[in-house]
Coordinates of C-alpha atoms and ligand atoms in Angstrom, one line a residue:
X1 CA 2.2 10.2 23.8
X2 CA -0.9 12.1 24.5
X3 CA -4.0 10.3 26.1
X4 CA -6.3 9.1 23.3
X5 CA -9.8 7.8 22.8
X6 CA -9.8 5.5 19.7
X7 CA -13.3 5.5 18.3
X8 CA -13.6 2.6 15.9
X9 CA -16.4 2.5 13.3
X10 CA -16.7 -1.0 11.9
X11 CA -15.4 -2.7 15.1
X12 CA -17.3 -5.9 14.2
X13 CA -15.8 -6.1 10.7
X14 CA -13.1 -8.1 9.0
X15 CA -10.4 -5.4 8.8
X16 CA -10.7 -4.7 12.5
X17 CA -10.4 -8.3 13.3
X18 CA -7.5 -9.1 11.0
X19 CA -5.5 -5.9 11.2
X20 CA -6.5 -3.3 13.7
X21 CA -6.8 -5.3 17.0
X22 CA -3.6 -7.2 16.3
X23 CA -1.7 -4.0 15.4
X24 CA -3.0 -2.3 18.6
X25 CA -2.0 -5.3 20.7
X26 CA 1.5 -5.4 19.2
X27 CA 1.9 -1.7 20.0
X28 CA 0.7 -2.4 23.5
X29 CA 3.2 -5.2 24.1
X30 CA 5.9 -3.0 22.6
X31 CA 5.0 -0.2 25.0
X32 CA 3.9 2.1 22.1
X33 CA 0.4 2.9 23.1
X34 CA -0.4 6.1 25.1
X35 CA -0.4 5.5 28.9
X36 CA -4.0 6.6 28.9
X37 CA -5.7 4.8 26.1
X38 CA -9.3 3.9 25.6
X39 CA -11.1 2.3 22.7
X40 CA -14.8 2.4 21.9
X41 CA -15.9 -0.1 19.2
X42 CA -19.0 0.6 17.1
X43 CA -21.3 -1.5 15.0
X44 CA -24.9 -2.4 14.6
X45 CA -24.5 -5.9 16.1
X46 CA -25.9 -6.2 19.6
X47 CA -22.6 -7.0 21.3
X48 CA -21.8 -6.2 24.9
X49 CA -18.5 -5.1 26.3
X50 CA -17.8 -8.7 27.3
X51 CA -18.7 -10.2 23.9
X52 CA -16.7 -7.5 22.2
X53 CA -13.6 -8.2 24.3
X54 CA -14.0 -11.9 23.6
X55 CA -14.0 -11.2 19.9
X56 CA -11.0 -9.0 20.2
X57 CA -9.1 -11.7 22.2
X58 CA -10.0 -14.3 19.5
X59 CA -8.6 -12.0 16.8
X60 CA -5.3 -11.6 18.8
X61 CA -4.9 -15.3 19.1
X62 CA -5.4 -15.7 15.4
X63 CA -3.6 -12.8 13.8
X64 CA -1.3 -11.1 16.3
X65 CA 2.5 -11.0 15.6
X66 CA 3.1 -11.0 19.4
X67 CA 2.0 -14.1 21.3
X68 CA -1.4 -13.5 23.0
X69 CA -1.2 -16.4 25.5
X70 CA -0.4 -14.4 28.6
X71 CA -4.0 -14.0 30.0
X72 CA -3.0 -11.3 32.4
X73 CA -1.4 -9.2 29.7
X74 CA -4.3 -9.7 27.3
X75 CA -6.8 -8.8 30.0
X76 CA -4.9 -5.5 30.7
X77 CA -5.1 -4.7 27.0
X78 CA -8.8 -5.4 26.5
X79 CA -9.8 -3.7 29.8
X80 CA -9.5 -0.4 27.8
X81 CA -12.2 -1.6 25.3
X82 CA -15.9 -0.6 25.4
X83 CA -18.6 -1.4 22.8
X84 CA -21.5 0.8 21.8
X85 CA -24.3 -0.2 19.4
X86 CA -24.5 2.5 16.7
X87 CA -26.2 2.7 13.4
X88 CA -24.2 5.2 11.2
X89 CA -27.4 6.8 9.9
X90 CA -29.1 7.3 13.3
X91 CA -28.3 10.7 14.8
X92 CA -29.4 9.8 18.3
X93 CA -26.8 7.1 18.4
X94 CA -24.0 9.7 18.2
X95 CA -25.4 11.4 21.4
X96 CA -25.2 8.0 23.1
X97 CA -21.6 7.7 21.9
X98 CA -20.7 11.2 23.0
X99 CA -22.0 10.4 26.5
X100 CA -20.0 7.2 26.7
X101 CA -16.8 8.9 25.5
X102 CA -17.2 11.7 27.9
X103 CA -17.7 9.3 30.8
X104 CA -14.6 7.4 29.8
X105 CA -12.5 10.6 29.5
X106 CA -13.8 11.7 32.9
X107 CA -13.0 8.3 34.5
X108 CA -9.5 8.3 33.1
X109 CA -8.9 12.0 33.8
X110 CA -8.0 12.3 30.1
X111 CA -8.4 15.3 27.8
X112 CA -10.8 14.8 24.9
X113 CA -8.3 13.8 22.2
X114 CA -10.3 11.7 19.8
X115 CA -9.2 9.5 16.9
X116 CA -12.1 8.4 14.7
X117 CA -11.1 5.4 12.7
X118 CA -13.4 4.6 9.8
X119 CA -13.1 0.9 9.1
X120 CA -16.4 0.8 7.1
X121 CA -17.5 0.9 3.5
X122 CA -16.7 4.2 1.6
X123 CA -20.4 5.1 1.4
X124 CA -20.3 5.8 5.1
X125 CA -17.3 8.1 5.2
X126 CA -19.3 11.3 4.5
X127 CA -22.3 10.6 6.8
X128 CA -20.0 9.7 9.7
X129 CA -17.9 12.8 9.3
X130 CA -21.0 15.0 9.2
X131 CA -22.5 13.3 12.2
X132 CA -19.3 13.6 14.2
X133 CA -19.5 17.3 13.5
X134 CA -23.3 17.7 14.1
X135 CA -23.2 15.7 17.4
X136 CA -20.5 17.8 19.0
X137 CA -18.2 14.7 19.1
X138 CA -15.6 16.7 17.1
X139 CA -15.8 20.0 18.9
X140 CA -14.2 19.3 22.3
X141 CA -11.1 21.1 23.5
X142 CA -8.6 18.3 22.6
X143 CA -7.5 17.3 19.2
X144 CA -9.5 15.2 16.7
X145 CA -8.2 13.0 13.9
X146 CA -10.0 11.1 11.1
X147 CA -8.3 7.9 9.9
X148 CA -9.9 6.7 6.7
X149 CA -9.5 3.5 4.8
X150 CA -9.4 3.2 1.0
X151 CA -11.0 3.5 -1.4
X152 CA -10.9 7.3 -1.5
X153 CA -13.3 7.9 -4.3
X154 CA -14.1 5.9 -7.4
X155 CA -12.7 8.4 -9.9
X156 CA -11.6 12.0 -10.0
X157 CA -15.0 13.7 -9.6
X158 CA -16.1 11.3 -6.8
X159 CA -12.8 11.7 -4.9
X160 CA -13.1 15.5 -5.1
X161 CA -16.7 15.4 -3.9
X162 CA -15.7 13.2 -1.0
X163 CA -12.8 15.4 0.0
X164 CA -15.1 18.5 -0.1
X165 CA -17.6 16.8 2.2
X166 CA -14.9 15.6 4.6
X167 CA -13.3 19.0 4.7
X168 CA -16.5 20.5 6.2
X169 CA -15.8 18.5 9.4
X170 CA -12.0 17.9 9.4
X171 CA -9.1 20.0 8.3
X172 CA -6.5 18.4 5.9
X173 CA -4.0 18.0 8.8
X174 CA -6.6 16.1 10.8
X175 CA -7.3 13.6 8.0
X176 CA -5.1 10.5 7.9
X177 CA -5.7 8.6 4.6
X178 CA -4.4 5.1 5.0
X179 CA -2.5 3.5 2.2
X180 CA -1.1 0.3 3.8
X181 CA 1.8 0.2 1.3
X182 CA 3.1 3.3 2.9
X183 CA 3.2 1.4 6.2
X184 CA 5.4 -1.4 4.9
X185 CA 8.8 -1.2 6.5
X186 CA 10.8 -1.2 3.3
X187 CA 8.7 1.5 1.8
X188 CA 9.2 3.6 4.9
X189 CA 13.0 3.2 4.4
X190 CA 13.1 4.2 0.7
X191 CA 13.3 7.9 1.2
X192 CA 15.7 7.9 4.1
X193 CA 18.1 5.4 2.4
X194 CA 18.6 7.7 -0.4
X195 CA 18.7 10.8 1.8
X196 CA 21.2 9.4 4.3
X197 CA 23.6 7.6 1.8
X198 CA 25.6 9.7 -0.6
X199 CA 26.4 6.6 -2.6
X200 CA 22.7 6.1 -3.4
X201 CA 21.9 9.8 -3.6
X202 CA 24.6 10.5 -6.2
X203 CA 23.3 7.8 -8.5
X204 CA 19.6 8.7 -8.1
X205 CA 19.2 10.5 -11.5
X206 CA 18.8 10.0 -15.2
X207 CA 22.5 10.3 -15.6
X208 CA 23.0 6.8 -14.1
X209 CA 19.6 5.1 -14.1
X210 CA 18.1 3.5 -17.2
X211 CA 14.7 2.6 -15.9
X212 CA 12.8 1.7 -12.7
X213 CA 10.4 -1.3 -12.5
X214 CA 7.7 -1.4 -9.8
X215 CA 6.0 -4.7 -9.5
X216 CA 3.2 -5.9 -7.2
X217 CA 2.3 -9.4 -8.3
X218 CA -0.3 -11.5 -6.5
X219 CA -1.1 -15.2 -6.7
X220 CA -4.6 -14.8 -5.3
X221 CA -7.7 -14.3 -7.4
X222 CA -10.7 -12.2 -6.4
X223 CA -11.3 -14.4 -3.3
X224 CA -14.6 -13.5 -1.6
X225 CA -14.6 -10.0 -3.0
X226 CA -16.2 -10.4 -6.4
X227 CA -18.9 -7.8 -5.9
X228 CA -16.3 -5.2 -4.9
X229 CA -13.5 -6.1 -7.3
X230 CA -15.6 -6.4 -10.5
X231 CA -16.4 -2.7 -10.3
X232 CA -12.9 -1.7 -9.3
X233 CA -10.3 -3.7 -11.3
X234 CA -6.6 -3.6 -10.8
X235 CA -6.4 0.0 -11.9
X236 CA -8.4 1.3 -8.9
X237 CA -7.7 -1.5 -6.4
X238 CA -3.9 -1.2 -6.6
X239 CA -2.5 1.1 -9.3
X240 CA -4.2 4.4 -8.4
X241 CA -3.2 4.2 -4.8
X242 CA -0.5 1.7 -3.8
X243 CA 1.5 1.6 -7.0
X244 CA 1.6 5.3 -7.6
X245 CA 2.6 5.8 -3.9
X246 CA 5.5 3.4 -4.6
X247 CA 6.5 5.4 -7.6
X248 CA 6.5 8.6 -5.5
X249 CA 8.6 7.0 -2.7
X250 CA 11.0 5.6 -5.3
X251 CA 11.5 8.8 -7.2
X252 CA 11.6 11.2 -4.2
X253 CA 14.7 13.3 -3.4
X254 CA 14.6 14.3 0.2
X255 CA 16.4 17.2 1.8
X256 CA 18.3 16.5 5.0
X257 CA 16.0 18.4 7.2
X258 CA 12.8 16.7 5.8
X259 CA 9.6 17.1 7.7
X260 CA 6.3 15.5 7.1
X261 CA 5.3 18.6 5.1
X262 CA 8.4 18.4 3.0
X263 CA 8.0 14.8 2.2
X264 CA 4.5 15.3 1.1
X265 CA 5.4 18.4 -0.9
X266 CA 8.1 16.5 -2.7
X267 CA 5.7 13.7 -3.5
X268 CA 3.2 16.2 -4.9
X269 CA 5.9 17.6 -7.1
X270 CA 6.6 14.2 -8.5
X271 CA 2.9 13.7 -9.3
X272 CA 2.7 17.1 -10.9
X273 CA 5.7 16.3 -13.1
X274 CA 4.2 13.0 -14.4
X275 CA 3.6 13.3 -18.1
X276 CA -0.1 13.0 -18.6
X277 CA -1.6 10.5 -21.0
X278 CA -4.5 11.4 -23.2
X279 CA -7.5 9.1 -23.4
X280 CA -6.8 8.3 -27.1
X281 CA -3.1 7.6 -26.4
X282 CA -3.6 5.3 -23.5
X283 CA -2.8 2.2 -25.6
X284 CA 0.7 3.4 -26.3
X285 CA 1.8 3.1 -22.7
X286 CA -0.8 1.0 -20.8
X287 CA -1.6 -2.7 -21.0
X288 CA -4.7 -4.1 -19.4
X289 CA -5.3 -7.8 -18.9
X290 CA -7.7 -10.4 -17.4
X291 CA -6.7 -13.9 -16.3
X292 CA -7.8 -17.1 -17.9
X293 CA -7.7 -20.6 -16.3
X294 CA -4.3 -21.8 -15.5
X295 CA -2.0 -23.2 -12.8
X296 CA -0.8 -21.1 -9.9
X297 CA 2.0 -22.6 -7.8
X298 CA 1.0 -26.1 -8.9
X299 CA -2.8 -25.7 -8.3
X300 CA -5.2 -25.5 -11.2
X301 CA -7.5 -22.4 -11.0
X302 CA -10.4 -21.1 -13.0
X303 CA -10.4 -18.0 -15.2
X304 CA -11.7 -14.7 -13.9
X305 CA -15.1 -14.9 -15.6
X306 CA -15.7 -18.3 -14.1
X307 CA -15.1 -17.0 -10.6
X308 CA -18.2 -17.1 -8.4
X309 CA -20.0 -13.7 -8.5
X310 CA -18.3 -12.5 -11.7
X311 CA -20.3 -11.9 -14.8
X312 CA -19.3 -14.3 -17.7
X313 CA -18.8 -11.3 -20.0
X314 CA -17.0 -9.1 -17.5
X315 CA -14.4 -6.8 -19.1
X316 CA -12.8 -6.0 -15.8
X317 CA -9.0 -5.7 -15.6
X318 CA -7.2 -8.0 -13.3
X319 CA -3.8 -6.8 -14.5
X320 CA -2.3 -3.5 -15.5
X321 CA 1.1 -2.5 -16.7
X322 CA 2.1 1.0 -17.6
X323 CA 5.1 3.2 -18.6
X324 CA 5.2 6.5 -16.9
X325 CA 7.6 9.4 -17.4
X326 CA 8.5 12.0 -14.9
X327 CA 9.3 15.3 -16.6
X328 CA 11.8 16.8 -14.2
X329 CA 15.5 17.4 -14.2
X330 CA 16.2 14.2 -12.2
X331 CA 14.1 11.8 -14.1
X332 CA 13.6 13.1 -17.6
X333 CA 14.1 10.2 -20.0
X334 CA 13.9 7.4 -17.4
X335 CA 10.8 5.2 -17.9
X336 CA 9.1 4.0 -14.7
X337 CA 7.4 0.7 -15.5
X338 CA 4.6 -0.3 -13.2
X339 CA 2.6 -3.5 -13.1
X340 CA 0.2 -5.3 -10.8
X341 CA -2.1 -8.2 -11.2
X342 CA -4.0 -11.1 -9.7
X343 CA -3.3 -14.8 -10.3
X344 CA 0.3 -14.3 -11.3
X345 CA 3.2 -16.7 -10.9
X346 CA 4.4 -15.5 -7.5
X347 CA 3.6 -13.1 -4.8
X348 CA 6.2 -10.4 -5.0
X349 CA 6.3 -6.7 -4.4
X350 CA 9.6 -5.1 -5.5
X351 CA 11.2 -2.2 -7.0
X352 CA 14.1 -2.8 -9.4
X353 CA 16.4 0.1 -10.4
X354 CA 18.3 -0.7 -13.5
X355 CA 21.4 1.3 -14.1
X356 CA 22.9 2.4 -17.4
X357 CA 25.7 0.3 -18.8
X358 CA 28.8 2.6 -18.7
X359 CA 31.2 -0.2 -19.8
X360 CA 29.5 -0.7 -23.1
X361 CA 29.0 3.0 -23.6
X362 CA 32.6 3.7 -23.0
X363 CA 34.2 1.1 -25.2
X364 CA 33.5 -1.2 -28.1
X365 CA 35.2 -4.1 -26.4
X366 CA 33.1 -7.3 -26.0
X367 CA 31.9 -7.6 -22.4
X368 CA 30.6 -11.2 -22.6
X369 CA 28.1 -11.9 -19.8
X370 CA 27.9 -8.4 -18.4
X371 CA 24.5 -7.4 -17.1
X372 CA 23.3 -4.1 -15.9
X373 CA 23.9 -3.2 -12.3
X374 CA 20.6 -3.4 -10.4
X375 CA 19.4 -2.2 -7.1
X376 CA 16.5 -4.4 -5.9
X377 CA 14.2 -3.4 -3.1
X378 CA 12.2 -6.4 -1.9
X379 CA 9.1 -5.0 -0.2
X380 CA 7.2 -8.2 0.3
X381 CA 6.5 -11.0 1.2
X382 CA 10.2 -10.9 2.3
X383 CA 12.1 -7.7 2.8
X384 CA 15.6 -6.9 1.6
X385 CA 17.9 -4.9 -0.6
X386 CA 20.1 -6.6 -3.2
X387 CA 22.8 -5.1 -5.4
X388 CA 23.6 -6.8 -8.6
X389 CA 27.2 -6.3 -9.8
X390 CA 29.4 -7.8 -12.4
X391 CA 32.5 -9.9 -11.7
X392 CA 34.9 -11.9 -13.8
X393 CA 34.3 -15.6 -13.8
X394 CA 37.9 -17.0 -13.9
X395 CA 36.6 -20.5 -14.4
X396 CA 34.8 -19.5 -17.6
X397 CA 37.5 -17.7 -19.7
X398 CA 37.0 -14.5 -17.7
X399 CA 33.5 -13.9 -18.8
X400 CA 31.5 -11.5 -16.7
X401 CA 28.9 -13.0 -14.3
X402 CA 26.5 -11.3 -12.0
X403 CA 27.0 -11.4 -8.3
X404 CA 24.4 -10.4 -5.7
X405 CA 25.1 -8.6 -2.5
X406 CA 22.3 -8.9 0.0
X407 CA 22.0 -6.0 2.4
X408 CA 20.5 -7.0 5.7
X409 CA 18.5 -3.9 6.8
X410 CA 16.7 -5.7 9.6
X411 CA 19.8 -6.8 11.5
X412 CA 18.6 -10.4 11.6
X413 CA 15.3 -9.4 13.2
X414 CA 12.4 -11.5 11.9
X415 CA 9.6 -10.1 14.0
X416 CA 9.2 -6.7 12.5
X417 CA 6.2 -4.4 12.9
X418 CA 3.8 -4.8 10.0
X419 CA 2.2 -2.0 8.0
X420 CA -0.9 -1.3 10.2
X421 CA 1.2 -1.2 13.3
X422 CA 3.5 1.5 11.8
X423 CA 0.6 3.5 10.5
X424 CA -1.6 3.4 13.7
X425 CA 1.4 4.3 15.8
X426 CA 2.1 7.3 13.5
X427 CA -1.6 8.4 13.6
X428 CA -1.6 8.2 17.4
X429 CA 1.5 10.5 17.4
X430 CA -0.1 12.8 14.8
X431 CA 2.7 12.1 12.3
X432 CA 1.2 12.2 8.8
X433 CA 4.4 11.5 6.8
X434 CA 3.2 8.1 5.7
X435 CA -0.4 9.0 5.0
X436 CA -1.6 10.2 1.6
X437 CA -2.2 13.9 1.4
X438 CA -5.2 15.1 -0.6
X439 CA -2.9 16.7 -3.2
X440 CA -1.3 13.3 -3.9
X441 CA -4.7 11.5 -4.1
X442 CA -6.2 14.1 -6.4
X443 CA -3.1 14.1 -8.7
X444 CA -3.2 10.3 -8.8
X445 CA -6.8 10.2 -9.8
X446 CA -6.1 13.0 -12.3
X447 CA -3.4 10.8 -13.9
X448 CA -5.5 7.7 -13.9
X449 CA -8.8 9.3 -15.1
X450 CA -8.0 9.0 -18.9
X451 CA -7.2 5.3 -18.3
X452 CA -10.5 4.8 -16.6
X453 CA -12.3 6.5 -19.5
X454 CA -10.3 4.5 -22.1
X455 CA -11.1 1.2 -20.3
X456 CA -14.8 2.2 -20.0
X457 CA -15.0 3.0 -23.7
X458 CA -13.0 -0.1 -24.7
X459 CA -10.4 2.1 -26.5
X460 CA -7.7 -0.4 -25.6
X461 CA -7.7 -4.2 -25.8
X462 CA -8.3 -6.4 -22.8
X463 CA -5.5 -9.0 -23.2
X464 CA -5.9 -12.4 -21.6
X465 CA -3.2 -14.1 -19.7
X466 CA -2.9 -17.6 -18.2
X467 CA -3.2 -17.8 -14.5
X468 CA 0.2 -18.6 -13.1
X469 CA 2.1 -16.5 -15.7
X470 CA 3.5 -13.0 -15.4
X471 CA 0.7 -11.3 -17.3
X472 CA 0.0 -10.8 -20.9
X473 CA 2.8 -11.0 -23.4
X474 CA 2.0 -7.3 -24.3
X475 CA 3.3 -6.3 -20.9
X476 CA 6.7 -7.8 -21.9
X477 CA 6.5 -6.0 -25.3
X478 CA 5.9 -2.7 -23.6
X479 CA 9.4 -2.9 -22.2
X480 CA 10.9 -4.6 -25.2
X481 CA 10.0 -1.5 -27.3
X482 CA 12.5 0.4 -25.2
X483 CA 15.1 -2.3 -25.2
X484 CA 14.4 -3.6 -21.7
X485 CA 12.7 -6.6 -20.0
X486 CA 11.1 -7.2 -16.6
X487 CA 13.7 -8.4 -14.3
X488 CA 13.2 -11.7 -12.4
X489 CA 10.2 -13.2 -14.1
X490 CA 11.3 -16.7 -13.7
X491 CA 9.7 -19.6 -15.6
X492 CA 9.2 -22.6 -13.3
X493 CA 11.8 -24.7 -15.2
X494 CA 14.4 -21.9 -14.8
X495 CA 13.9 -21.5 -11.1
X496 CA 16.9 -22.1 -8.9
X497 CA 16.5 -22.9 -5.2
X498 CA 17.9 -21.1 -2.2
X499 CA 19.4 -22.8 0.8
X500 CA 16.0 -23.4 2.3
X501 CA 14.9 -25.2 -0.9
X502 CA 12.5 -22.4 -1.8
X503 CA 12.4 -20.9 -5.3
X504 CA 15.1 -18.2 -5.6
X505 CA 13.8 -15.4 -7.7
X506 CA 17.2 -13.9 -8.8
X507 CA 18.1 -15.7 -11.9
X508 CA 19.8 -12.9 -13.8
X509 CA 20.8 -15.2 -16.7
X510 CA 17.2 -16.0 -17.8
Ligands
NDP601 N1 -10.8 -6.3 5.0 C1 -9.7 -5.9 4.5 O1 -8.7 -6.5 4.4 C2 -9.6 -4.4 4.0 C3 -10.6 -3.6 4.1 N2 -10.4 -2.3 3.6 C4 -11.5 -1.3 3.8 O2 -11.9 -1.2 5.1 C5 -13.3 -1.0 5.3 C6 -13.9 -2.1 6.1 O3 -13.7 -3.3 5.5 P1 -14.1 -4.7 6.2 O4 -13.8 -4.7 7.6 O5 -13.5 -5.7 5.3 O6 -15.7 -4.7 6.0 P2 -16.8 -5.7 6.7 O7 -17.9 -5.8 5.8 O8 -16.2 -6.9 7.3 O9 -17.2 -4.8 8.0 C7 -18.0 -3.7 7.8 C8 -18.2 -3.0 9.2 O10 -19.1 -1.9 9.0 C9 -20.1 -1.9 9.9 N3 -21.3 -1.4 9.4 C10 -21.9 -1.6 8.2 N4 -23.0 -0.9 8.1 C11 -23.1 -0.2 9.2 C12 -24.1 0.8 9.7 N5 -25.2 1.1 9.0 N6 -24.0 1.3 10.9 C13 -22.9 0.9 11.7 N7 -21.9 0.1 11.3 C14 -22.1 -0.5 10.1 C15 -20.3 -3.4 10.2 O11 -20.8 -3.6 11.5 P3 -22.2 -4.3 11.8 O12 -22.4 -5.4 10.8 O13 -22.1 -4.8 13.2 O14 -23.2 -3.2 11.6 C16 -18.9 -3.9 10.2 O15 -18.2 -3.7 11.4 C17 -13.8 -0.9 3.8 O16 -13.8 0.4 3.4 C18 -12.8 -1.7 3.0 O17 -12.7 -1.2 1.7 C19 -9.2 -1.8 3.1 C20 -8.2 -2.7 3.0 C21 -8.2 -4.0 3.4
LIG602 O1 -5.3 -3.1 -0.9 C1 -5.1 -4.2 -1.4 O2 -4.0 -4.8 -1.2 C2 -3.9 -6.2 -1.3 C3 -2.5 -6.6 -1.5 O3 -1.8 -6.2 -0.3 P1 -0.4 -6.8 0.1 O4 0.0 -6.1 1.3 O5 -0.7 -8.3 0.4 O6 0.6 -6.7 -1.0 C4 -4.7 -6.7 -2.5 O7 -4.8 -8.2 -2.4 C5 -6.1 -6.2 -2.4 O8 -6.8 -6.6 -3.6 C6 -6.1 -4.7 -2.3 O9 -7.4 -4.2 -2.1

């Protein structure tokens, strides 16, 4: 891997501490950092190199996947770290930064390959990009890359405006827009599983698939992020980015020789094929909700409008469910149902592919107990793939009963790289496959914009749901209209337990 200087804006912040340093350390331990690697951390805080390194070490002890108790190893890692006080708005600070980076490159004999990582609020994206350009930081002989966190815009016009401004300093192929869902190991496997397995590939069409359900349920509420979340809601926080990315990755058909460009081109095609919704029609396919007080995993919790920092009359959405249709030859007629929300019954991110029922369609015979075949991709918190099939239960008069085949994709490994590790590794290698291209981001905002307008103008109801449930009843009704139901929503009294005594989600008989 080429020598790299990693320039981290927001080095004193929460994301750097919880995700970026641990990810870099894990890569270091796994031998996946460039041989010549240097990091310059930036912030307004008057830290020194020493206090910076001490903070980084602390973060490794707290958050790293790999043990950080080998003092010699940790020291070798943080030796590459320097700190520079920089105020994003002060042009002279960028000259100081340029001198420091040039010194480091000279000392290491490294070419000026610079990766600028923006772990700061979105209001800083544009001034940082402009200052990188104006200061000469971005005009050295090596490569330059811009890694940018979400949110990418607040709506369609602001996203377009931001992109225009960034593109004055960085070309599209130099911009790496992070969507951490694209870094999740199971999401990274989705395309290749279908691509490499004829058995899946052959079934991946409207001929065999009845519907696809994409769920990202959370048990947490707004936590300490009321100020941010109350202006964003589930639609901008999760749906526009993570959930639409999951839809693209689930629907994609990849050619055998797929490159990063081809993957992103195919994703763009899916977004272009999404049937648009008109603002006045949003209510027919979109449900929005807000949690009321309830009990989440045995603990009583307050309702959204009683959370600290949230206005008592807030109309913000903490839940969204939607039915989307892809108008292409593969997916015409297959509804994709998507939902996400806070304060729900369980933390689970999964994709369920429900197959059509050929037995019933082919004959009028009674098939007592038969359920549709399902292919279930568990994305988090645990990873796995499960296939639900029907088998005859000889003890119960030959009724059908579902059996589940678990496919172990990790080969028993339990210490797998997490999303930020995968993504930072790819950015260091210049592989943009699992970063959101501007076309995808723009098309996502384009699809979502009528929803934002309808929400803003209160054209659709804001349904309440009890904390600890699976969202408003209207979300169930959305699927019931089409003759389906959300799979694996398990009421506490129906939960069965796995061998470890934990609730086992798959209760196909509910
Ligand atoms: N935290 C998380 O889990 C996630 C965060 N994100 C995104 O990542 C970004 C960073 O989030 P997070 O780390 O939580 O935010 P924090 O508020 O914890 O950190 C903000 C960082 O920005 C720096 N900063 C703020 N103003 C200036 C300035 N004028 N000049 C120089 N540096 C400045 C701060 O440094 P100092 O105070 O020293 O000036 C600090 O390092 C945001 O865009 C957020 O949306 C995305 C996903 C998850
Ligand atoms: O980006 C975000 O994601 C988290 C959920 O991420 P996960 O990896 O735990 O599924 C969400 O809690 C947060 O509100 C959102 O900003």
